[in-house]
JSON list of C-alpha atoms in Angstrom, two decimals:
[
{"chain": "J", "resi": 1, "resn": "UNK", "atom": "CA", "xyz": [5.42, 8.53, 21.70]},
{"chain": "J", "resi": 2, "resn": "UNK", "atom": "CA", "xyz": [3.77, 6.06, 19.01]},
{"chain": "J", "resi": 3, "resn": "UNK", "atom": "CA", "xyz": [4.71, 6.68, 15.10]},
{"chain": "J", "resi": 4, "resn": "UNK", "atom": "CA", "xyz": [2.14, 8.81, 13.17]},
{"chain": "J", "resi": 5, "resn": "UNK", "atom": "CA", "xyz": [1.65, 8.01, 10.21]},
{"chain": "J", "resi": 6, "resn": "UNK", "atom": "CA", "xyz": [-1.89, 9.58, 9.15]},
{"chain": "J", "resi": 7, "resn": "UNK", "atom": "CA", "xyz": [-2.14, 13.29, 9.49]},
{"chain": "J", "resi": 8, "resn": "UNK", "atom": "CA", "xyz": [-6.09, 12.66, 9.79]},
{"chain": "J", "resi": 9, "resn": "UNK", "atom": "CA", "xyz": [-6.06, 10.72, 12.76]},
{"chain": "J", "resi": 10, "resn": "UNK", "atom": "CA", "xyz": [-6.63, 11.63, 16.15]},
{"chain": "J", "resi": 11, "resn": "UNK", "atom": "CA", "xyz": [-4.45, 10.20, 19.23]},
{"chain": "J", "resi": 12, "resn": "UNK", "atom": "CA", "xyz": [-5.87, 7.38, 20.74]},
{"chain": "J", "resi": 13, "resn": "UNK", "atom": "CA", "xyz": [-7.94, 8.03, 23.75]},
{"chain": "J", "resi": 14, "resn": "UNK", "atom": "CA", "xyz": [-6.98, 6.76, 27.12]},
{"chain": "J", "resi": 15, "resn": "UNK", "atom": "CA", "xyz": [-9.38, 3.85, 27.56]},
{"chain": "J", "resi": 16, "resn": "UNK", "atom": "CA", "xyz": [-10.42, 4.72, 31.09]},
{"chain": "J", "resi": 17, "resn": "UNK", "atom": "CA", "xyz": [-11.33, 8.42, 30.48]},
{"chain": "J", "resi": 18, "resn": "UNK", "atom": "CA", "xyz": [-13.82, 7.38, 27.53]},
{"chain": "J", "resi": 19, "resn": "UNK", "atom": "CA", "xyz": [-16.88, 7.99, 27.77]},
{"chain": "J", "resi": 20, "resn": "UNK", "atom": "CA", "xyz": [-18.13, 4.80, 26.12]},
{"chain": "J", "resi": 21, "resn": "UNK", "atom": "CA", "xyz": [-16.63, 1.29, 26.99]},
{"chain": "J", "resi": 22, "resn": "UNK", "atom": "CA", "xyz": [-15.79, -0.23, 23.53]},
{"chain": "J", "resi": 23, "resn": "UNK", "atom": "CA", "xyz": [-14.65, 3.78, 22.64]},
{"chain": "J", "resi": 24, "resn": "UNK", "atom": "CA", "xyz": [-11.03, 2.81, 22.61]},
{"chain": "J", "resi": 25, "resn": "UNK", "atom": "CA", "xyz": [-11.25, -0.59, 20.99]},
{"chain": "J", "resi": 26, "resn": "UNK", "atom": "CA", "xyz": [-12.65, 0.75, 17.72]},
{"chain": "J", "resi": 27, "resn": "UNK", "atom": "CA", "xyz": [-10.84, 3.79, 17.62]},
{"chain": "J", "resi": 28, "resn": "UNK", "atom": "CA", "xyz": [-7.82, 0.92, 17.44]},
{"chain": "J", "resi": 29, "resn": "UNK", "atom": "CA", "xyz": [-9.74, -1.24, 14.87]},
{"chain": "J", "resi": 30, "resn": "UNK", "atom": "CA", "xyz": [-9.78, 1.12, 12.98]},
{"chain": "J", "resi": 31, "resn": "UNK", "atom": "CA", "xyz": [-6.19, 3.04, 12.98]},
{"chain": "J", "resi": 32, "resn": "UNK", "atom": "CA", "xyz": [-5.48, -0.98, 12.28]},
{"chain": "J", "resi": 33, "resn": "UNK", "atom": "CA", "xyz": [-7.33, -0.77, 9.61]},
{"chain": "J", "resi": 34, "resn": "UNK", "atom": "CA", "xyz": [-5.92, 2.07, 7.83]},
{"chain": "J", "resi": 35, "resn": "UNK", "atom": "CA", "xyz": [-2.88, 0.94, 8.19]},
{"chain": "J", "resi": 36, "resn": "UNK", "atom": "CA", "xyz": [-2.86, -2.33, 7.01]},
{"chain": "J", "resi": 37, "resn": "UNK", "atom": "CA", "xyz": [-4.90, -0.81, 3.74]},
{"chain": "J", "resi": 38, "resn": "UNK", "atom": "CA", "xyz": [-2.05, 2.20, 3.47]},
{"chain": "J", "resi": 39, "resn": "UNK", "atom": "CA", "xyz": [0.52, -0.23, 3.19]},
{"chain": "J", "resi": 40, "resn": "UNK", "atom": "CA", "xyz": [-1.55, -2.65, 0.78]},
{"chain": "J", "resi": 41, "resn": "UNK", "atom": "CA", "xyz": [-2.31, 0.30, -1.43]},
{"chain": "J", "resi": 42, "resn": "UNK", "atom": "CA", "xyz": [2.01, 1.01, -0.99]},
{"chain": "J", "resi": 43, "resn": "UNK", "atom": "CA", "xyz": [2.47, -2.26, -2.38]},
{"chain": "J", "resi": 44, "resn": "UNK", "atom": "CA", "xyz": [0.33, -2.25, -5.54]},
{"chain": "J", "resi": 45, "resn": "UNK", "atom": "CA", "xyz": [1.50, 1.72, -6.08]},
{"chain": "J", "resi": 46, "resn": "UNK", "atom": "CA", "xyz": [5.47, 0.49, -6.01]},
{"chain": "J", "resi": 47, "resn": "UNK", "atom": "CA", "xyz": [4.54, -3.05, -8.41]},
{"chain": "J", "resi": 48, "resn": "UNK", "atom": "CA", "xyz": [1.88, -2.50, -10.31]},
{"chain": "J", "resi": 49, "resn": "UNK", "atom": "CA", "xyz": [0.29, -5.88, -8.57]},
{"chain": "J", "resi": 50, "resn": "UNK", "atom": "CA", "xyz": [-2.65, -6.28, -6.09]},
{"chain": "J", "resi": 51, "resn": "UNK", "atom": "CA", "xyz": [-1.13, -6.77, -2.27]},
{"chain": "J", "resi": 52, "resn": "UNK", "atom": "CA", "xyz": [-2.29, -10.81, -2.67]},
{"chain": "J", "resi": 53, "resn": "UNK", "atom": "CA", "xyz": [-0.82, -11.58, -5.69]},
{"chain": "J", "resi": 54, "resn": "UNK", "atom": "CA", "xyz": [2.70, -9.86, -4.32]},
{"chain": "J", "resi": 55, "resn": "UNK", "atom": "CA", "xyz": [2.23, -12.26, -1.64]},
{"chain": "J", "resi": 56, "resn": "UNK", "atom": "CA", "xyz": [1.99, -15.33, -3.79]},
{"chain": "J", "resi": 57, "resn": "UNK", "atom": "CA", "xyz": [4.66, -14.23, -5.51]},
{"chain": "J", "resi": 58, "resn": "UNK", "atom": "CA", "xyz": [6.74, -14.52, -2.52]},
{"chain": "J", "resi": 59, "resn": "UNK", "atom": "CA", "xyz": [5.28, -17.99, -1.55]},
{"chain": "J", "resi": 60, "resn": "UNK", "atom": "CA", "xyz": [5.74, -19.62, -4.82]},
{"chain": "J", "resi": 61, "resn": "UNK", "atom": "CA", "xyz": [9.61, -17.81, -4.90]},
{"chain": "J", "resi": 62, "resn": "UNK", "atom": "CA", "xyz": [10.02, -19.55, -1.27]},
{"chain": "J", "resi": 63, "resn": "UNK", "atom": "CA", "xyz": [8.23, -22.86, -2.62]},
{"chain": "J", "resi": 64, "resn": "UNK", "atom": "CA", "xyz": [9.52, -23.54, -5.94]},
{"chain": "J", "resi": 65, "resn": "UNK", "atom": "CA", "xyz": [7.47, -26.37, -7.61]},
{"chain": "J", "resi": 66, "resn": "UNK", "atom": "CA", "xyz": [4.67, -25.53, -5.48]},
{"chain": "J", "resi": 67, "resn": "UNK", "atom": "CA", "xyz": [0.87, -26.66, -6.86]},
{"chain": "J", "resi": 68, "resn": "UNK", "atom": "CA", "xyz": [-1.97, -24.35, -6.80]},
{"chain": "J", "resi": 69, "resn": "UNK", "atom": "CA", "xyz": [-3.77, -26.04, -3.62]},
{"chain": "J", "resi": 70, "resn": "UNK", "atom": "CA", "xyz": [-0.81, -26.05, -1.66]},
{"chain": "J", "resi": 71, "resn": "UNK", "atom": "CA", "xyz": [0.05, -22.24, -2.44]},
{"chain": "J", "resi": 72, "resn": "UNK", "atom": "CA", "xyz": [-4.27, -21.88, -0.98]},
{"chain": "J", "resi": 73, "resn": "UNK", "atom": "CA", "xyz": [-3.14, -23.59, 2.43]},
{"chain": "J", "resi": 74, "resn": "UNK", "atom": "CA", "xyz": [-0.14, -21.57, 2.12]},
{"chain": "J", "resi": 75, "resn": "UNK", "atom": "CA", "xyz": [-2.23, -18.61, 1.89]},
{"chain": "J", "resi": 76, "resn": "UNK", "atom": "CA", "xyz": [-4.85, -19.86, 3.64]},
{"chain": "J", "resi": 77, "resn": "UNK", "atom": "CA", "xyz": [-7.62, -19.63, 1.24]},
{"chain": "J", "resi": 78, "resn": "UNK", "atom": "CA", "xyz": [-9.57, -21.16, -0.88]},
{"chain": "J", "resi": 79, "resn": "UNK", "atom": "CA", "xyz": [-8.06, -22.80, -3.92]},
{"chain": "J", "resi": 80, "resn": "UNK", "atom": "CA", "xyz": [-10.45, -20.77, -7.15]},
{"chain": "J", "resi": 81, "resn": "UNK", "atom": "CA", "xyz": [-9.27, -17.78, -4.77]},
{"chain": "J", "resi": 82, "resn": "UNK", "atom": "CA", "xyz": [-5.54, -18.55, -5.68]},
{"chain": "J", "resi": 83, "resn": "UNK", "atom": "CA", "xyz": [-6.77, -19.70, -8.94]},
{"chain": "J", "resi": 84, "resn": "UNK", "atom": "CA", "xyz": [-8.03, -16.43, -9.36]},
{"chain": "J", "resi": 85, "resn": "UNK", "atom": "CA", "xyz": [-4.96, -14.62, -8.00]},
{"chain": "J", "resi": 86, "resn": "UNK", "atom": "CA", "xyz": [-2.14, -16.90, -10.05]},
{"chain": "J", "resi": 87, "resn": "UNK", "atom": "CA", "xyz": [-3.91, -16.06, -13.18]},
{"chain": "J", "resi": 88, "resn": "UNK", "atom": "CA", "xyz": [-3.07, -12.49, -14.09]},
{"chain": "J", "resi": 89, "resn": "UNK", "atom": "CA", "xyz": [0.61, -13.58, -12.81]},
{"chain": "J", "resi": 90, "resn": "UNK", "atom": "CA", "xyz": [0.61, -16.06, -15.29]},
{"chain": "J", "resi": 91, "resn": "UNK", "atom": "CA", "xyz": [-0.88, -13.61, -18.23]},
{"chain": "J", "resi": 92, "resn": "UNK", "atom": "CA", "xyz": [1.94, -11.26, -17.00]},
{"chain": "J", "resi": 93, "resn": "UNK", "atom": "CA", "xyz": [5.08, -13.76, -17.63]},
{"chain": "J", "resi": 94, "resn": "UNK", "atom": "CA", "xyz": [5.41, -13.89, -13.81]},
{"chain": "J", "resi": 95, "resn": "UNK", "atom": "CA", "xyz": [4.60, -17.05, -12.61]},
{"chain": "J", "resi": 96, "resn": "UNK", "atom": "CA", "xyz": [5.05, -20.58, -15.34]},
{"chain": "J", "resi": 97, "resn": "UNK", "atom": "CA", "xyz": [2.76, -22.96, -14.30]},
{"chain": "J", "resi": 98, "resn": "UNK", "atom": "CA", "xyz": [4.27, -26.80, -15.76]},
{"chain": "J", "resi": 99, "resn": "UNK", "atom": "CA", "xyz": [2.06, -30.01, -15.80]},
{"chain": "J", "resi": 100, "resn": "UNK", "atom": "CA", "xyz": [3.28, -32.68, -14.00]},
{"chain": "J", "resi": 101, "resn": "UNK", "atom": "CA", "xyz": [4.39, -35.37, -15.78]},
{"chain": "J", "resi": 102, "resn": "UNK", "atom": "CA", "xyz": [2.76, -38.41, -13.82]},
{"chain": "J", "resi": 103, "resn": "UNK", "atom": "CA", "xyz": [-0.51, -36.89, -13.58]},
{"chain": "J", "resi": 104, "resn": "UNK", "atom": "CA", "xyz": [-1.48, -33.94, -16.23]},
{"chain": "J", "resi": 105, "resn": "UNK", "atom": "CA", "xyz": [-3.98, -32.25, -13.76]},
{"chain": "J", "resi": 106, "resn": "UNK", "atom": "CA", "xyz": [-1.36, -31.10, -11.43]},
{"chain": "J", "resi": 107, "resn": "UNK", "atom": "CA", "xyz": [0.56, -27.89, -12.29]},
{"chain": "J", "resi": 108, "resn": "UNK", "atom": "CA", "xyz": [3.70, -26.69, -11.12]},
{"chain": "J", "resi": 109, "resn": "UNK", "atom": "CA", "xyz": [4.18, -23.57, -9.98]},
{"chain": "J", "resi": 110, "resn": "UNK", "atom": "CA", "xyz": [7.45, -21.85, -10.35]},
{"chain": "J", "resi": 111, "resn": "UNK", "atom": "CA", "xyz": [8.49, -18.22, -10.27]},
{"chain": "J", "resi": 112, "resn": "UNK", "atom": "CA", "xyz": [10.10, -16.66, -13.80]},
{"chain": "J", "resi": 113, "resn": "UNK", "atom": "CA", "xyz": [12.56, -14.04, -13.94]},
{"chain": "J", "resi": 114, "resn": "UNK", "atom": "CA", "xyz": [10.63, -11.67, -14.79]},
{"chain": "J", "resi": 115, "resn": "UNK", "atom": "CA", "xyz": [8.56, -12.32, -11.54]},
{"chain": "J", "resi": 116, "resn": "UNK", "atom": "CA", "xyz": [12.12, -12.52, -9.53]},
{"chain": "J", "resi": 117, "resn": "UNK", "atom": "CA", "xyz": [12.84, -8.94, -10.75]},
{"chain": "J", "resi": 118, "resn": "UNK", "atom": "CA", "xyz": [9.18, -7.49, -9.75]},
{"chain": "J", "resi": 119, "resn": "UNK", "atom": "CA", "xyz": [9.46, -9.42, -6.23]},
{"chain": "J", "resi": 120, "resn": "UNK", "atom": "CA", "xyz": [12.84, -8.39, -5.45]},
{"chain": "J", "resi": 121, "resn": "UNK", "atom": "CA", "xyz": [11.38, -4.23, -6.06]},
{"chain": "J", "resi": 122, "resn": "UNK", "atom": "CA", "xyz": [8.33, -4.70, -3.69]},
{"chain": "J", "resi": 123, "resn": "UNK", "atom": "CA", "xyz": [7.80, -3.45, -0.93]},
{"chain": "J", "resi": 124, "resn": "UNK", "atom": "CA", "xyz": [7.26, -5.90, 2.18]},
{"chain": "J", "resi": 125, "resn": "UNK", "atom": "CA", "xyz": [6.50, -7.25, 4.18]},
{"chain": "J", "resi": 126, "resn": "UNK", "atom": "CA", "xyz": [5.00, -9.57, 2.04]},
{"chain": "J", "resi": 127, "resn": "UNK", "atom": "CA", "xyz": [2.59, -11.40, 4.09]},
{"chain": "J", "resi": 128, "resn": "UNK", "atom": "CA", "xyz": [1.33, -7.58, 5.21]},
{"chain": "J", "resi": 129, "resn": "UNK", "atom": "CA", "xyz": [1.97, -5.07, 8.00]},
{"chain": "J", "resi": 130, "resn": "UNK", "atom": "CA", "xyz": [-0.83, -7.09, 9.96]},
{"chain": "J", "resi": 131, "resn": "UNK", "atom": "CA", "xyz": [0.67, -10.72, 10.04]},
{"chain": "J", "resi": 132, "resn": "UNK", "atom": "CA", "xyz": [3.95, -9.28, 10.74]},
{"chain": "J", "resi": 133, "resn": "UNK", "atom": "CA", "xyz": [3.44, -7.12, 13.31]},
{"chain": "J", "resi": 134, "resn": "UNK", "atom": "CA", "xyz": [1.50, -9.65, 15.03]},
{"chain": "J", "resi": 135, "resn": "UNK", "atom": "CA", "xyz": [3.90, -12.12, 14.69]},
{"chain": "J", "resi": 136, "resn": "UNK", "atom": "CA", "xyz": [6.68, -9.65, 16.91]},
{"chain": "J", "resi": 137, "resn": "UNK", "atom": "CA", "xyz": [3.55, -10.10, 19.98]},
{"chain": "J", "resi": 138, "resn": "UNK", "atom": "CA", "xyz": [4.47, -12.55, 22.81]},
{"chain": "J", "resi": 139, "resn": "UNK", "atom": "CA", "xyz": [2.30, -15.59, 22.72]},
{"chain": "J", "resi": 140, "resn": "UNK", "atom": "CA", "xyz": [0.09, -15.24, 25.19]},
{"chain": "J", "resi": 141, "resn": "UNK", "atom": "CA", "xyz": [-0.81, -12.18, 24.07]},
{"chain": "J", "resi": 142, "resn": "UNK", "atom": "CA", "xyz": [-1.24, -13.50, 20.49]},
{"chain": "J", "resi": 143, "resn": "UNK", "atom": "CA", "xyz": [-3.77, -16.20, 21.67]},
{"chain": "J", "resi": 144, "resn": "UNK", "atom": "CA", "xyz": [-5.60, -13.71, 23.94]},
{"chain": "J", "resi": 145, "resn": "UNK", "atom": "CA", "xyz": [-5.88, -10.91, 21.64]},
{"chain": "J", "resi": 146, "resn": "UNK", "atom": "CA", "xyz": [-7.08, -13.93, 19.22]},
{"chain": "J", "resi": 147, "resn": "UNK", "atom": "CA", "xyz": [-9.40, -15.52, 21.35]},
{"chain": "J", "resi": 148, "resn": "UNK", "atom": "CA", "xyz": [-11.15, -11.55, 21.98]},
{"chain": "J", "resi": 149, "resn": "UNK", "atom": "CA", "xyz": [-11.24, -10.76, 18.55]},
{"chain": "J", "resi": 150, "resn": "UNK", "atom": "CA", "xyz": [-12.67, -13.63, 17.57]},
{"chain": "J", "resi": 151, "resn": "UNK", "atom": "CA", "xyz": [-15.48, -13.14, 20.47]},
{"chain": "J", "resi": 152, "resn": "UNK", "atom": "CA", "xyz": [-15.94, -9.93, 19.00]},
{"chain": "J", "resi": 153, "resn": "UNK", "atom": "CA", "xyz": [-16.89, -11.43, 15.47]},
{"chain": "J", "resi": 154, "resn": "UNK", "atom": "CA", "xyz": [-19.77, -13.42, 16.87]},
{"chain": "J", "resi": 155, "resn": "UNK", "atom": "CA", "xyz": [-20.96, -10.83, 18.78]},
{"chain": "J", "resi": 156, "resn": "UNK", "atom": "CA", "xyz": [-20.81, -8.41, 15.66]},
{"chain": "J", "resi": 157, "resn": "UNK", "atom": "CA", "xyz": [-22.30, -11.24, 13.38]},
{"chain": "J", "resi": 158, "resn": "UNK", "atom": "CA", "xyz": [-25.35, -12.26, 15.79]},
{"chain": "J", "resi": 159, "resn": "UNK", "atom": "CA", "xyz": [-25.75, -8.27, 15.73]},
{"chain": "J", "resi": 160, "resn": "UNK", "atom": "CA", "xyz": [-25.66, -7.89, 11.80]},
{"chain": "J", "resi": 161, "resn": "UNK", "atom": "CA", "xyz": [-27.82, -10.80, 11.46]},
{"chain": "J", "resi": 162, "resn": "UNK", "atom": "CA", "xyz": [-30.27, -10.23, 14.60]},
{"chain": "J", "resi": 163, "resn": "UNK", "atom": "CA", "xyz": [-30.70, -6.60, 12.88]},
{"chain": "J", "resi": 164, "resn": "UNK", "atom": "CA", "xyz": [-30.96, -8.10, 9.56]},
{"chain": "J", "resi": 165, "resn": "UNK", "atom": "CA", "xyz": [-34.10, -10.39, 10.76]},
{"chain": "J", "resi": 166, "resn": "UNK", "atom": "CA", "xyz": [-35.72, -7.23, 12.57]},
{"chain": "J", "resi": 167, "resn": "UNK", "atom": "CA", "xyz": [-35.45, -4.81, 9.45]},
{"chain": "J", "resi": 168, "resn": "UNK", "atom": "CA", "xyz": [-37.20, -6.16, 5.95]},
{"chain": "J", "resi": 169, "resn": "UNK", "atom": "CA", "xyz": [-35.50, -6.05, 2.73]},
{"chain": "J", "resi": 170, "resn": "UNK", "atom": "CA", "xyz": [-35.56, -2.98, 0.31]}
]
Protein backbone atom coordinates (compact mmCIF):
# COMPACT_ATOMS: atom_id res chain seq x y z
CA UNK A 1 0.00 0.00 0.00
CA UNK A 2 1.56 3.54 -1.02
CA UNK A 3 2.39 6.15 2.00
CA UNK A 4 -0.40 8.74 2.65
CA UNK A 5 0.56 11.58 3.46
CA UNK A 6 -2.50 14.09 2.73
CA UNK A 7 -5.67 13.28 4.53
CA UNK A 8 -7.48 15.27 1.55
CA UNK A 9 -6.49 13.15 -1.13
CA UNK A 10 -8.22 10.51 -2.76
CA UNK A 11 -6.45 7.05 -3.86
CA UNK A 12 -5.31 7.08 -7.17
CA UNK A 13 -7.61 5.60 -9.68
CA UNK A 14 -6.72 2.53 -11.61
CA UNK A 15 -5.85 3.98 -15.00
CA UNK A 16 -7.84 1.48 -17.02
CA UNK A 17 -11.19 1.81 -15.14
CA UNK A 18 -11.19 5.77 -15.72
CA UNK A 19 -13.46 7.11 -17.40
CA UNK A 20 -11.29 9.71 -19.14
CA UNK A 21 -7.81 8.81 -20.69
CA UNK A 22 -5.44 11.48 -19.20
CA UNK A 23 -7.81 10.89 -15.71
CA UNK A 24 -4.98 9.13 -14.00
CA UNK A 25 -2.06 11.19 -15.23
CA UNK A 26 -3.28 14.40 -13.59
CA UNK A 27 -4.65 12.97 -10.67
CA UNK A 28 -0.61 12.00 -10.34
CA UNK A 29 0.53 15.54 -11.42
CA UNK A 30 -0.99 16.69 -9.08
CA UNK A 31 -0.49 14.41 -5.74
CA UNK A 32 3.26 15.32 -7.24
CA UNK A 33 2.58 18.48 -6.85
CA UNK A 34 1.46 18.68 -3.40
CA UNK A 35 4.03 16.95 -2.35
CA UNK A 36 6.88 18.50 -3.59
CA UNK A 37 5.16 22.01 -2.25
CA UNK A 38 4.43 20.16 1.40
CA UNK A 39 7.89 19.45 1.74
CA UNK A 40 9.12 22.97 0.35
CA UNK A 41 6.78 24.68 2.75
CA UNK A 42 8.58 21.87 5.61
CA UNK A 43 11.73 23.34 4.75
CA UNK A 44 11.12 27.09 5.10
CA UNK A 45 8.74 26.20 8.40
CA UNK A 46 11.96 24.22 10.13
CA UNK A 47 14.73 27.33 8.79
CA UNK A 48 13.16 30.23 8.46
CA UNK A 49 14.60 30.26 4.61
CA UNK A 50 12.77 29.87 1.23
CA UNK A 51 13.26 26.00 -0.14
CA UNK A 52 15.90 27.67 -2.98
CA UNK A 53 17.95 29.50 -0.90
CA UNK A 54 18.31 26.18 1.55
CA UNK A 55 19.43 24.65 -1.54
CA UNK A 56 22.16 27.09 -2.32
CA UNK A 57 23.14 26.87 0.88
CA UNK A 58 23.97 23.35 0.42
CA UNK A 59 25.71 23.95 -3.00
CA UNK A 60 27.93 26.69 -1.92
CA UNK A 61 28.70 24.35 1.58
CA UNK A 62 29.60 21.44 -1.09
CA UNK A 63 31.49 24.11 -3.40
CA UNK A 64 33.42 26.27 -1.23
CA UNK A 65 34.85 29.26 -3.24
CA UNK A 66 32.16 28.86 -5.63
CA UNK A 67 31.18 32.25 -7.90
CA UNK A 68 27.71 33.31 -8.37
CA UNK A 69 27.40 31.97 -12.15
CA UNK A 70 28.70 28.76 -11.36
CA UNK A 71 26.31 28.26 -8.21
CA UNK A 72 23.27 29.32 -11.47
CA UNK A 73 24.60 26.21 -13.56
CA UNK A 74 24.76 24.49 -10.37
CA UNK A 75 21.25 25.28 -9.85
CA UNK A 76 20.41 25.47 -13.13
CA UNK A 77 19.13 28.89 -13.44
CA UNK A 78 19.67 31.96 -14.41
CA UNK A 79 22.43 33.95 -12.79
CA UNK A 80 20.10 37.53 -11.40
CA UNK A 81 17.92 34.41 -10.21
CA UNK A 82 20.83 33.28 -7.85
CA UNK A 83 21.70 36.83 -7.54
CA UNK A 84 18.45 37.27 -6.22
CA UNK A 85 18.48 34.17 -3.99
CA UNK A 86 22.32 34.75 -2.46
CA UNK A 87 21.26 38.13 -1.42
CA UNK A 88 19.07 37.80 1.64
CA UNK A 89 21.78 34.95 2.62
CA UNK A 90 24.26 37.44 2.51
CA UNK A 91 22.03 40.22 4.56
CA UNK A 92 21.52 37.27 7.01
CA UNK A 93 25.42 36.54 7.86
CA UNK A 94 24.96 33.24 5.96
CA UNK A 95 26.78 33.26 3.00
CA UNK A 96 30.39 35.90 2.70
CA UNK A 97 30.79 36.70 -0.64
CA UNK A 98 35.00 37.77 -1.14
CA UNK A 99 36.31 39.56 -4.34
CA UNK A 100 38.78 37.91 -6.08
CA UNK A 101 41.91 39.25 -5.99
CA UNK A 102 43.02 39.05 -9.79
CA UNK A 103 39.89 40.35 -11.08
CA UNK A 104 37.51 42.53 -8.57
CA UNK A 105 34.26 41.54 -10.46
CA UNK A 106 34.37 38.01 -9.42
CA UNK A 107 33.06 37.10 -5.92
CA UNK A 108 33.66 34.23 -3.90
CA UNK A 109 31.22 32.48 -2.40
CA UNK A 110 31.78 30.72 0.80
CA UNK A 111 29.46 29.45 3.50
CA UNK A 112 29.83 31.20 7.27
CA UNK A 113 29.16 29.52 10.39
CA UNK A 114 26.35 30.84 11.01
CA UNK A 115 25.04 29.40 7.61
CA UNK A 116 26.82 25.86 8.65
CA UNK A 117 24.62 25.84 11.80
CA UNK A 118 21.18 26.73 9.83
CA UNK A 119 22.19 24.03 7.02
CA UNK A 120 23.12 21.38 9.31
CA UNK A 121 19.10 21.93 11.12
CA UNK A 122 17.26 21.70 7.68
CA UNK A 123 15.42 19.49 6.61
CA UNK A 124 16.45 17.66 3.21
CA UNK A 125 16.70 16.66 0.90
CA UNK A 126 18.12 19.65 -0.23
CA UNK A 127 17.80 19.58 -3.88
CA UNK A 128 13.81 18.66 -3.05
CA UNK A 129 11.62 15.56 -2.69
CA UNK A 130 11.24 15.82 -6.64
CA UNK A 131 14.98 15.60 -7.83
CA UNK A 132 15.56 13.00 -5.34
CA UNK A 133 13.03 10.77 -5.78
CA UNK A 134 13.60 10.85 -9.36
CA UNK A 135 17.01 10.28 -9.10
CA UNK A 136 16.18 6.51 -7.13
CA UNK A 137 14.15 5.75 -10.97
CA UNK A 138 16.06 3.36 -13.31
CA UNK A 139 17.28 5.15 -16.36
CA UNK A 140 15.25 4.24 -18.85
CA UNK A 141 12.51 5.10 -17.05
CA UNK A 142 14.03 8.52 -16.18
CA UNK A 143 14.52 9.38 -19.93
CA UNK A 144 11.04 8.06 -20.84
CA UNK A 145 9.10 9.60 -18.18
CA UNK A 146 11.31 12.78 -19.38
CA UNK A 147 10.84 12.56 -22.87
CA UNK A 148 6.54 12.28 -22.00
CA UNK A 149 6.55 15.01 -19.78
CA UNK A 150 8.22 17.10 -21.80
CA UNK A 151 5.65 16.14 -24.81
CA UNK A 152 3.12 17.02 -22.46
CA UNK A 153 4.48 20.71 -22.04
CA UNK A 154 4.15 21.46 -25.73
CA UNK A 155 1.03 20.07 -25.99
CA UNK A 156 -0.20 22.12 -22.84
CA UNK A 157 1.67 25.31 -24.19
CA UNK A 158 0.27 25.15 -27.95
CA UNK A 159 -3.13 24.70 -25.88
CA UNK A 160 -2.60 27.82 -23.51
CA UNK A 161 -1.44 29.78 -26.35
CA UNK A 162 -3.92 28.42 -29.21
CA UNK A 163 -6.72 29.42 -26.48
CA UNK A 164 -5.00 32.56 -25.74
CA UNK A 165 -5.20 33.68 -29.64
CA UNK A 166 -9.00 32.48 -29.79
CA UNK A 167 -10.15 34.48 -26.57
CA UNK A 168 -9.38 38.55 -26.58
CA UNK A 169 -7.86 40.26 -23.75
CA UNK A 170 -9.86 41.74 -20.73
Amino acid sequence: MPLRLFKNLDPLPDPASTAEPGTGVASHLRTILLLVTSQFREMEQKSGLAATQIWALNVVAANESLGVSALADTMGIHQSTASNILKPLLERGLVDAKRSGEDRRAVHLKLTAKGKRLLAKAPGPFTGVLTAGSGELDPATLRRLERDLGRLVEVLQTKIAADKAVRPPH
